[in-house]
Coordinates of C-alpha atoms in Angstrom, one line a residue:
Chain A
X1 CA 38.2 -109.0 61.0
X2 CA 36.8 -105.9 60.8
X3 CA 34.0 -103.8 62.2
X4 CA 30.2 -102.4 61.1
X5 CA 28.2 -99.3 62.3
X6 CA 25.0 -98.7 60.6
X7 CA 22.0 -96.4 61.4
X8 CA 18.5 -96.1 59.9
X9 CA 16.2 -93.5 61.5
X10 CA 12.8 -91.7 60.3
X11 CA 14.7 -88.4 60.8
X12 CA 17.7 -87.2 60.2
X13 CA 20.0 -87.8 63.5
X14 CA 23.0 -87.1 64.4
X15 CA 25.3 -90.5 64.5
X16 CA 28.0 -88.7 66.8
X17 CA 27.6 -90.5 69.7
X18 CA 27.6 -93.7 68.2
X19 CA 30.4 -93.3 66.1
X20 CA 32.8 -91.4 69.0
X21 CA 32.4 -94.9 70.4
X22 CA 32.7 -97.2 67.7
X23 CA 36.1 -94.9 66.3
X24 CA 38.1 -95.8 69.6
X25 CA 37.8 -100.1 68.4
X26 CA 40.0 -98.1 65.5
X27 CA 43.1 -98.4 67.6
X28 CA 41.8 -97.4 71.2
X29 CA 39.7 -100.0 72.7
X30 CA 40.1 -102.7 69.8
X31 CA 42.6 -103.3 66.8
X32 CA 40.9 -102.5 63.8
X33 CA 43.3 -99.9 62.9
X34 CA 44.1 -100.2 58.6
X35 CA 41.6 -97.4 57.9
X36 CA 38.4 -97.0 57.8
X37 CA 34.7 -95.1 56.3
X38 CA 31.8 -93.7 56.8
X39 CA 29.1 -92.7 54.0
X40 CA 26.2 -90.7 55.1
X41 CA 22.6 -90.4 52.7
X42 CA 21.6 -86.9 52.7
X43 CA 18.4 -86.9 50.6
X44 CA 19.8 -88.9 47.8
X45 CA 23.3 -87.4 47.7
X46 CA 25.8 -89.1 50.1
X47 CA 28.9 -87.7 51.9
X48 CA 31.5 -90.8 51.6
X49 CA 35.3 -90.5 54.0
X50 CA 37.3 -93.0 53.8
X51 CA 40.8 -92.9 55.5
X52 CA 44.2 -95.6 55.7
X53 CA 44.7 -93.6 59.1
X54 CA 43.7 -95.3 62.0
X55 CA 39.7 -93.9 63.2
X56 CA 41.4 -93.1 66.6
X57 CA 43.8 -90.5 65.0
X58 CA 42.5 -89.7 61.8
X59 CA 42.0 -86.0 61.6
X60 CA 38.9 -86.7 58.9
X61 CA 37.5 -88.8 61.9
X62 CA 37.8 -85.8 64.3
X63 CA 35.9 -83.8 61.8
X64 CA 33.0 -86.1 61.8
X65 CA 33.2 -86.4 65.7
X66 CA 33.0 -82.7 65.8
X67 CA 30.8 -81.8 63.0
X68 CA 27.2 -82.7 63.3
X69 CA 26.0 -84.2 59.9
X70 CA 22.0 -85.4 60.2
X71 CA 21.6 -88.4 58.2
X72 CA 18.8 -91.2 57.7
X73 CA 21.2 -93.6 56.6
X74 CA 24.7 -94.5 57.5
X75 CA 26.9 -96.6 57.2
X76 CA 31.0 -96.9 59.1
X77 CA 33.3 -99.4 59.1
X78 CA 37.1 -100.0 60.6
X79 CA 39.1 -102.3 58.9
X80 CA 41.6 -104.8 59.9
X81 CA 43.0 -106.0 56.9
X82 CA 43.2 -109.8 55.8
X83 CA 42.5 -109.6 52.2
X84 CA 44.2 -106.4 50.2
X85 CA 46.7 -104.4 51.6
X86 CA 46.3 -101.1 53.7
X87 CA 45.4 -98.6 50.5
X88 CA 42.6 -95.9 50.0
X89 CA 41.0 -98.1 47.6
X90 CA 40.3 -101.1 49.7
X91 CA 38.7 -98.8 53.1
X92 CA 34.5 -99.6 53.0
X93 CA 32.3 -98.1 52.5
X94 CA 32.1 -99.0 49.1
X95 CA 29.9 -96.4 46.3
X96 CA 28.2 -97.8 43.8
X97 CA 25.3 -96.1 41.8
X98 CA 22.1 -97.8 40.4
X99 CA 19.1 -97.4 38.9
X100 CA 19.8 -93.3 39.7
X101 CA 20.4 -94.3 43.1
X102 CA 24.2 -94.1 45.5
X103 CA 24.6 -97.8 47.1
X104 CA 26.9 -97.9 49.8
X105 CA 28.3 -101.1 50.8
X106 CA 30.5 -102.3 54.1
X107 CA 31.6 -106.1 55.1
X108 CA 32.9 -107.7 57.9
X109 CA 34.5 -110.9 57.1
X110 CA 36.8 -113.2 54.6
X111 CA 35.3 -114.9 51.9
X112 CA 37.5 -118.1 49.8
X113 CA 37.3 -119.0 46.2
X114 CA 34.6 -116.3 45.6
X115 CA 35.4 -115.3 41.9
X116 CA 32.3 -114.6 40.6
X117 CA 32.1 -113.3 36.4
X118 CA 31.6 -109.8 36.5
X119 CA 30.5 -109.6 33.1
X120 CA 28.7 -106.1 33.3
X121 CA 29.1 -103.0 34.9
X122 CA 30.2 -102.9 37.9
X123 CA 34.1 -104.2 38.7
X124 CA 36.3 -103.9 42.1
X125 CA 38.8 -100.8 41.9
X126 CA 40.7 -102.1 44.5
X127 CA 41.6 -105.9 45.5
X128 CA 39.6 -107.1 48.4
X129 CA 37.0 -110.1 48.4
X130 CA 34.3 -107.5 49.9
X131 CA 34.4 -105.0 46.8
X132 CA 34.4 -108.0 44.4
X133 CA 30.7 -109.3 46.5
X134 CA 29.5 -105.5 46.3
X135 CA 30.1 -105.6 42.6
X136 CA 28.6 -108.9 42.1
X137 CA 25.5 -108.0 44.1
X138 CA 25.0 -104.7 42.1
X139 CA 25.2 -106.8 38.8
X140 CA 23.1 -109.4 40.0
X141 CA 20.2 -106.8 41.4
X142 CA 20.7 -104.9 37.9
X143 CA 19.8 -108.8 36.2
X144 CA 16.8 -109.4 38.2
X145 CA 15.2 -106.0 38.4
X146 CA 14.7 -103.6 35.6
X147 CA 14.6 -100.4 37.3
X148 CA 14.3 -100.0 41.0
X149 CA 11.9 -102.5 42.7
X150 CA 10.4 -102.1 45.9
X151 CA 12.3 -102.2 49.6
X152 CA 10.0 -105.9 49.7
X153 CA 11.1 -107.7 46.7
X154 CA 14.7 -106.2 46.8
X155 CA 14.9 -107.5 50.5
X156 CA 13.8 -111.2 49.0
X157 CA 16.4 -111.1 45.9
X158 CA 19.4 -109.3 48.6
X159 CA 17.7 -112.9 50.6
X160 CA 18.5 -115.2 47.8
X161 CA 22.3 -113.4 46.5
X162 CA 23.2 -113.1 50.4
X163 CA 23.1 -116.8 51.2
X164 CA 24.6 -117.8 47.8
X165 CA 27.7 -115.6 49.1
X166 CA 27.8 -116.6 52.6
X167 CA 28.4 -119.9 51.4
X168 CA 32.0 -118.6 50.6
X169 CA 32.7 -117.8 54.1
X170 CA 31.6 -114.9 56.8
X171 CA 29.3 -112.4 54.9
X172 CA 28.6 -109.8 57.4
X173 CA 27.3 -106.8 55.3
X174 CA 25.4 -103.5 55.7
X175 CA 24.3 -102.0 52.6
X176 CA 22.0 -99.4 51.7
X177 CA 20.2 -96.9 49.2
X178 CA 19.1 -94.1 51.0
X179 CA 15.5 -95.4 51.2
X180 CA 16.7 -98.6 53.3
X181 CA 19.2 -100.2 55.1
X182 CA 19.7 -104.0 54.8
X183 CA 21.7 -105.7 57.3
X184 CA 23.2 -109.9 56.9
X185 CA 24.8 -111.6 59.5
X186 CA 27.2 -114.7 58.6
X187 CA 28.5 -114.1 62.7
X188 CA 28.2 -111.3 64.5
X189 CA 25.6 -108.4 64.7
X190 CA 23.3 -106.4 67.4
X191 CA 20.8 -104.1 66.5
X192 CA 18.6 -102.0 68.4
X193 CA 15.7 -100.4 68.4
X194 CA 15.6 -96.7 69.9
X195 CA 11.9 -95.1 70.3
X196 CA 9.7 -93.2 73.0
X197 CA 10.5 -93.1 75.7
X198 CA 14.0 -92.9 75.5
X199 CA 16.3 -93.8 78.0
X200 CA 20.0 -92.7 78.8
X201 CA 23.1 -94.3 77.6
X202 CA 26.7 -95.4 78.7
X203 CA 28.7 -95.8 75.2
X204 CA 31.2 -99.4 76.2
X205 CA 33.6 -98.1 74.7
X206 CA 34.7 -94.5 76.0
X207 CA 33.5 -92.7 79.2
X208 CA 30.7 -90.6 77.3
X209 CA 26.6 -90.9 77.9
X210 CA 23.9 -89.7 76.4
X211 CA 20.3 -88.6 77.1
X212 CA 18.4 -89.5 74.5
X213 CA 15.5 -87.9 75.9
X214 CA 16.9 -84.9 75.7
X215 CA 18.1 -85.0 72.2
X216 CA 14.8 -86.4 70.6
X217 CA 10.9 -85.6 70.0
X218 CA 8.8 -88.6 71.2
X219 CA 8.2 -89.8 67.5
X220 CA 11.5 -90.4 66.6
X221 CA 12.9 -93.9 65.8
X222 CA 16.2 -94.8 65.6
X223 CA 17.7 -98.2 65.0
X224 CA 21.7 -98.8 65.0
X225 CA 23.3 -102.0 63.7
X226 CA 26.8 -103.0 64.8
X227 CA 29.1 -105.6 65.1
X228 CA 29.3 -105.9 68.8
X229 CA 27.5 -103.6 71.2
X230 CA 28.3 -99.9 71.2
X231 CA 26.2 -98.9 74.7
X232 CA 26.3 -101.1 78.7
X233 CA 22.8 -99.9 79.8
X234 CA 20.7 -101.1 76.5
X235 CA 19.4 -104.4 75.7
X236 CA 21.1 -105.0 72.3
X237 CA 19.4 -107.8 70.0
X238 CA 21.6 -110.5 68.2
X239 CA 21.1 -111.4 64.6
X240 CA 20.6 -114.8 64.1
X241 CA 22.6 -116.9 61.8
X242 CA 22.1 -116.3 58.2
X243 CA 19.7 -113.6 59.0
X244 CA 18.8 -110.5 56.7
X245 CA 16.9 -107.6 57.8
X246 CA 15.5 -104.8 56.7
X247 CA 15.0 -101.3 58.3
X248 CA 12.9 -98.8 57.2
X249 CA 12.6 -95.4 59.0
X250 CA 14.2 -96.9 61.8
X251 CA 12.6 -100.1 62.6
X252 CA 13.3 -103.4 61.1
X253 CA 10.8 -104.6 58.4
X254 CA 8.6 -107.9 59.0
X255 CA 9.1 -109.5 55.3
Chain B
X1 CA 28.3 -70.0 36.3
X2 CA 30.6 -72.0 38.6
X3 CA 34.1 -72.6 38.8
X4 CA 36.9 -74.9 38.3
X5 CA 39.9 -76.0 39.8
X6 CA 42.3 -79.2 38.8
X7 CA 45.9 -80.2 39.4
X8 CA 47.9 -83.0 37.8
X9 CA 51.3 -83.7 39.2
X10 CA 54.0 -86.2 38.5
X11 CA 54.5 -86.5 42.7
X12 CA 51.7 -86.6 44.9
X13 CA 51.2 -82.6 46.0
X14 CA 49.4 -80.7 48.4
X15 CA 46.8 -78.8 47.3
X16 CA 45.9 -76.8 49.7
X17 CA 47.5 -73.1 48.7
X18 CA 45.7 -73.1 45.3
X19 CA 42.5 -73.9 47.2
X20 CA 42.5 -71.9 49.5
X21 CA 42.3 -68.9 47.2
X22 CA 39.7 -71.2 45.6
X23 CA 37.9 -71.2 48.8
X24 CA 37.4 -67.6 48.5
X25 CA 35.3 -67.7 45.3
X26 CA 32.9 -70.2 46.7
X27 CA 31.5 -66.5 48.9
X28 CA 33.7 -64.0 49.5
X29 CA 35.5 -63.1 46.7
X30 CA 33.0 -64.7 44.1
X31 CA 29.6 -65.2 44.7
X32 CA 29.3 -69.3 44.1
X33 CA 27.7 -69.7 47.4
X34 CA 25.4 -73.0 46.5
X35 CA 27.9 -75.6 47.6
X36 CA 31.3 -77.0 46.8
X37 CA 33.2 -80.2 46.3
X38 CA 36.6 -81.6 46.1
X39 CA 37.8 -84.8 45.0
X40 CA 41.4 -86.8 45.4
X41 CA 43.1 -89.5 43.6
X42 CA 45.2 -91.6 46.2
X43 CA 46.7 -94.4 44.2
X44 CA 43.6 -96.1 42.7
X45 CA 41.0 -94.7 45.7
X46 CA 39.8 -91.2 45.4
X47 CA 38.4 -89.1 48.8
X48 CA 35.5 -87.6 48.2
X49 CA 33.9 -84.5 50.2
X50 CA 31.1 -82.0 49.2
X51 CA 29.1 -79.8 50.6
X52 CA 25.8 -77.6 50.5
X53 CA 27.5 -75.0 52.9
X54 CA 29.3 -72.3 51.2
X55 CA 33.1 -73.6 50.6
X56 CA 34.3 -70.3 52.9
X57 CA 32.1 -71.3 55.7
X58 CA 32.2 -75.2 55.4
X59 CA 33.5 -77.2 58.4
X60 CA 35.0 -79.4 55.7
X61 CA 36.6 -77.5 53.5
X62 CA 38.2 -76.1 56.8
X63 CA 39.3 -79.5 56.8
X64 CA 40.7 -80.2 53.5
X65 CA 42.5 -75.9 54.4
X66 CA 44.1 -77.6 57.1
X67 CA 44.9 -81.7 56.3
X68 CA 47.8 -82.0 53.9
X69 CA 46.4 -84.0 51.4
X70 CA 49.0 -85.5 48.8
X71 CA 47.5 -86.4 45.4
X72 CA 48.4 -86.6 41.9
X73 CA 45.4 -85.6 40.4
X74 CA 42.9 -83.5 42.3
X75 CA 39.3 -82.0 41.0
X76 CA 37.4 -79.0 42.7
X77 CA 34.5 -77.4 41.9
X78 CA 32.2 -74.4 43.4
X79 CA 28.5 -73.9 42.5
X80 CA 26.3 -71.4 41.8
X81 CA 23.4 -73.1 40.9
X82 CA 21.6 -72.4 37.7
X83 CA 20.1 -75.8 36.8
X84 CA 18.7 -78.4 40.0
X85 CA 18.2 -77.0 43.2
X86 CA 21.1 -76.7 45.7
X87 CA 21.2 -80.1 47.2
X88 CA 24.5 -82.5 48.0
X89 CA 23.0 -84.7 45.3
X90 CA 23.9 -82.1 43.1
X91 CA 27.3 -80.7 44.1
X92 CA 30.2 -81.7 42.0
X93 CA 32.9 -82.9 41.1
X94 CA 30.8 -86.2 40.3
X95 CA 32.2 -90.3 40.8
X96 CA 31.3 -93.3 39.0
X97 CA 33.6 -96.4 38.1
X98 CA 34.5 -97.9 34.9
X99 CA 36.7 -100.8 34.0
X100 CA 37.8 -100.8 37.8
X101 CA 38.9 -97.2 37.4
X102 CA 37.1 -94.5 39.3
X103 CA 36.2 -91.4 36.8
X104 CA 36.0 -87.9 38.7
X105 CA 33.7 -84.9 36.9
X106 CA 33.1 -81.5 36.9
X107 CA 31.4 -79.0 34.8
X108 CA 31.6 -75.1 34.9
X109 CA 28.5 -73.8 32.3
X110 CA 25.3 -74.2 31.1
X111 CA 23.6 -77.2 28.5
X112 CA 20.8 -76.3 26.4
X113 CA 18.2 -79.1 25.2
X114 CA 20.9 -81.9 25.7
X115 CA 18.5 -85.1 27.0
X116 CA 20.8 -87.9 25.5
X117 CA 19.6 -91.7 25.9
X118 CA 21.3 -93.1 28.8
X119 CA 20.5 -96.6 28.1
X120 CA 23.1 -98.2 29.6
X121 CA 24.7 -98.3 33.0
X122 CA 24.8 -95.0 34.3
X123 CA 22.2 -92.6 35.6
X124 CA 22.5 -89.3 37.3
X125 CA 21.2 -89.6 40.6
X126 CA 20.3 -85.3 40.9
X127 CA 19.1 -83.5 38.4
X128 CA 21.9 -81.0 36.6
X129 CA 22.3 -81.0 33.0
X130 CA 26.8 -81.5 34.4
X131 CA 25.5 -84.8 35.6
X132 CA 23.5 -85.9 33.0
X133 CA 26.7 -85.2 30.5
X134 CA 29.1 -86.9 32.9
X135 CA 27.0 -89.7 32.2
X136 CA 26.6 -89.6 29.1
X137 CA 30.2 -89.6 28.3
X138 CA 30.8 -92.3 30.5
X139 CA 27.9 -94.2 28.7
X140 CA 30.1 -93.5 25.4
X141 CA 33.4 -94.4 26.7
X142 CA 32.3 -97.9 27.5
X143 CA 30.7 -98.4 24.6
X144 CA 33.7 -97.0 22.2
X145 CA 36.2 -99.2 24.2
X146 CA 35.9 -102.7 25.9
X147 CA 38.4 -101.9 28.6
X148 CA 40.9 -98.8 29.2
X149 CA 42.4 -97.7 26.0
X150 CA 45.4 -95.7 26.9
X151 CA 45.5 -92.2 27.9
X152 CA 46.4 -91.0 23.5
X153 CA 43.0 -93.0 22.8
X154 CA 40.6 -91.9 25.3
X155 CA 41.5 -88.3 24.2
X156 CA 40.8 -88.9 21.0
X157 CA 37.4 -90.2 22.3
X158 CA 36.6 -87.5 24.5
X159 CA 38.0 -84.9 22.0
X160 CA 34.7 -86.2 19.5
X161 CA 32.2 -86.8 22.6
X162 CA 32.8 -83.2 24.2
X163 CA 32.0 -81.3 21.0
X164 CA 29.3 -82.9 20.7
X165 CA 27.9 -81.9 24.0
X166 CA 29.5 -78.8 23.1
X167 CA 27.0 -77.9 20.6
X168 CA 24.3 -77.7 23.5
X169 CA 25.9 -74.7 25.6
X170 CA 29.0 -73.5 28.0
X171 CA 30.9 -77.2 28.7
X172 CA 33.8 -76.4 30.4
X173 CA 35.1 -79.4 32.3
X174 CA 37.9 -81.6 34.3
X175 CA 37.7 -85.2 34.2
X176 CA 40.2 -87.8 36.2
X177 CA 40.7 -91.4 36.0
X178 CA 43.4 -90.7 38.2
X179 CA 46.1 -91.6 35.6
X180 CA 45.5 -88.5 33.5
X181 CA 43.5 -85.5 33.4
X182 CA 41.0 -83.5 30.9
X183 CA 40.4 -80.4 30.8
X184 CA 38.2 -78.7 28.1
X185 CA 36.9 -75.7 27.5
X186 CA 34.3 -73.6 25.8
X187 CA 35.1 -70.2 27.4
X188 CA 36.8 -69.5 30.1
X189 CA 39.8 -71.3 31.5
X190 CA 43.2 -71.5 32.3
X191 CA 46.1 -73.8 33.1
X192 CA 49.5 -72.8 34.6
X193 CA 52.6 -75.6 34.9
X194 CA 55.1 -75.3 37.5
X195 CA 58.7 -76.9 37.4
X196 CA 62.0 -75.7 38.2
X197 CA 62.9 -73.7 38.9
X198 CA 60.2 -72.9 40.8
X199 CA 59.6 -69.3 42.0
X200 CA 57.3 -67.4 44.7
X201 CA 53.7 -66.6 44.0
X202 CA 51.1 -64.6 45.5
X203 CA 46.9 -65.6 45.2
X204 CA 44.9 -63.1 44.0
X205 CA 42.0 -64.4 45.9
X206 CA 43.9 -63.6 49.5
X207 CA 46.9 -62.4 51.3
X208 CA 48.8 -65.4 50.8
X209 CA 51.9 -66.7 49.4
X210 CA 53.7 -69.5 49.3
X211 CA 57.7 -69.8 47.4
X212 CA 57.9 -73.0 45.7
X213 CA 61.2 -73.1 45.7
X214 CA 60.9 -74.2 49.6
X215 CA 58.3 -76.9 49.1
X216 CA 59.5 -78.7 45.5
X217 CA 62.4 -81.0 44.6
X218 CA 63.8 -79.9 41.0
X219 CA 61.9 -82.8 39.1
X220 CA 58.8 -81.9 40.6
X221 CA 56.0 -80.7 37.8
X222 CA 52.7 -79.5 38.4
X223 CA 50.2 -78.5 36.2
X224 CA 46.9 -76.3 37.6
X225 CA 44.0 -75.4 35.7
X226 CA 41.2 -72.9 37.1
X227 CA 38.7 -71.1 35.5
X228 CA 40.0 -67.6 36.3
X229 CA 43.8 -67.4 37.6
X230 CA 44.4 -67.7 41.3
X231 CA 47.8 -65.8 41.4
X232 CA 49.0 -62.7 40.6
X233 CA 53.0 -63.2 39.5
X234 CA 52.7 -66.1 37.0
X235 CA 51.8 -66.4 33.5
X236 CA 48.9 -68.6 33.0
X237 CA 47.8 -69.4 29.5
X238 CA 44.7 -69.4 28.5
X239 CA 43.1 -72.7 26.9
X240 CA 41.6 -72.4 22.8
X241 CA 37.8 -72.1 22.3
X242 CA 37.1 -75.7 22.3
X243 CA 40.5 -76.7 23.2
X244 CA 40.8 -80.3 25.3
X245 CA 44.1 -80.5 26.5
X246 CA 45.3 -83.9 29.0
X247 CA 47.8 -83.4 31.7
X248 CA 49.9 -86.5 32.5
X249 CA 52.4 -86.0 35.1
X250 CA 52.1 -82.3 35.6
X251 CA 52.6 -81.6 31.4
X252 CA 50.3 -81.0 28.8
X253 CA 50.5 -83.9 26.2
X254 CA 50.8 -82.9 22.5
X255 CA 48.8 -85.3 20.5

């Protein structure tokens, strides 16, 4: 299995701390070690690194622990490898474009006998299950909507292709378009909710806190998804089964 | 105007001499300051990185100075924008997939008056006219072929699409699928290929050298094509006025 990092915010934020933590599951703190991503919106260009190295020693990973790239939106992921073998082409994030949009697509999971017809324009590069689901849910948002719809109705169709996927198996997923991040738990996911007043933090993972009071103005609003808790002093929410949400400048959506 | 740099190989190479001199365009020894971009074939998966930052001062293209990264087929490009503002939505080299195959891009020149119908399944998400072409002849590809024709066939595609696009200005461009590359031009560049036996070479761009000698085994070949030469002590040819020449395994096909 693998594991998901995502972060929405209403302005650009550093992901740093977050992701110093989540890296050291890449090989440190948890065995996810057969590469792994991260895709960051800027505007609506993205910054995509992928790597087969493991997050813990990858020297692209240093760079984004060093280098401090503000983003709205973004999406990591570490794999550990059940379906495909350990190649560039099979490390999430997955990039997609749409509509004049980037999509960027991560999974945590295995899904069985999911070979949907990808009879239009969008088809796997590499050989995992995860790509094949990214590609089908691009197609099938390209068939229901003519040009892009709003965050609403494309949370109620990404509703609707979501459970007819999870019915193949685990279909944990972040995906967004640099306007939203959408987040679907088959299993496990936390999310929370960071606004005024901030707090400090203790990352789980790695002897490092923050202040977040420090970092931030008192409107800011962050929200981070992630497979299992990234912080010990923060009261991280569980997804429920079968749940999709939707966050918009750094709060989830009521839909 | 911006500029160019590709390399084809029949081994996976490191890149990072002939860049580095390239590095040195993108704001100290050229004056294409409005972002950069790089882009690596690795088997069937590319890395991607670009930047707004100038490519001299960038944090990442310290990175890619530093990382060996081997690759077969490798597409760099550094801007000085004339057409869309400077934004990482509008740095090259460009990505988008078709028939499972990612497609890399990049443009050195300017298009006049070229608006051509995208109706089908790709859209630029900035807004340069290099974009817009990109996907255009992506557009045209898939509706020319129903899946990837070989390498002899797509030229003969691309060799009819790129004068037509030609016709609207300055269309000097590299394109990858990762199994060949294409390289066209409509003024100014030039391609060198290295095999044995390899000699020493100095850039022109900075104090370095590297002797090739050291680095290659006798069936290595390397082909490198650049806008403007990067080294001083090797004969580089320059392409035809509207010349599109493919590079397979580090050679120029004759077709």
């Amino acid at each position: 299995m693998c594991q998901l990092l995502g972060m929405n915010c209403n302005t650009p934020t550093d992901v740093r701390f977050s992701f110093s933590g989540f890296a050291q599951r890449g090989g440190r703190t948890g065995d996810h070690s057969d590469g792994w991503g991260i895709a960051f919106f800027e505007g609506r260009g993205v910054r995509h690194f992928v790597d087969h190295e493991r997050a813990v020693d990858s020297p692209v990973a240093e760079l984004i622990r060093r280098y401090p790239i503000k983003s709205s939106n973004v999406i990591a992921h570490i794999r550990k490898a059940t379906q495909g073998v350990v190649s560039l082409q099979n490390c999430h994030p997955f990039v997609r474009e749409l509509w004049g949009r980037y999509w960027v697509f991560a999974h945590n999971g295995d899904l069985k006998d999911f070979q949907p017809h990808l009879h239009r324009s969008f088809h796997p590069v590499g050989d995992t299950d995860s790509e094949r689901a990214f590609c089908w849910l691009m197609q099938e948002l390209s068939k229901s909507h003519a040009q892009l719809p709003s965050v609403a109705e494309l949370t109620l169709t990404l509703r609707e292709l979501s459970a007819g996927i999870a019915r193949h198996g685990t279909f944990n997923f972040l995906l967004s378009n640099g306007l939203a991040l959408w987040a679907h738990a088959s299993t496990d996911l936390h999310y929370i909710e960071r606004r005024h007043p901030f707090a400090a933090a203790h990352l789980s993972d790695e002897d490092l806190s923050v202040d977040f009071a420090r970092e931030t103005q008192a409107t800011d609003r962050v929200a981070v998804i992630v497979t299992a808790p990234l912080t010990r002093d923060e009261c991280w929410q569980a997804f429920a089964r079968h749940e999709l949400k939707v966050f918009v400048d750094g709060s989830a959506l009521t839909l």
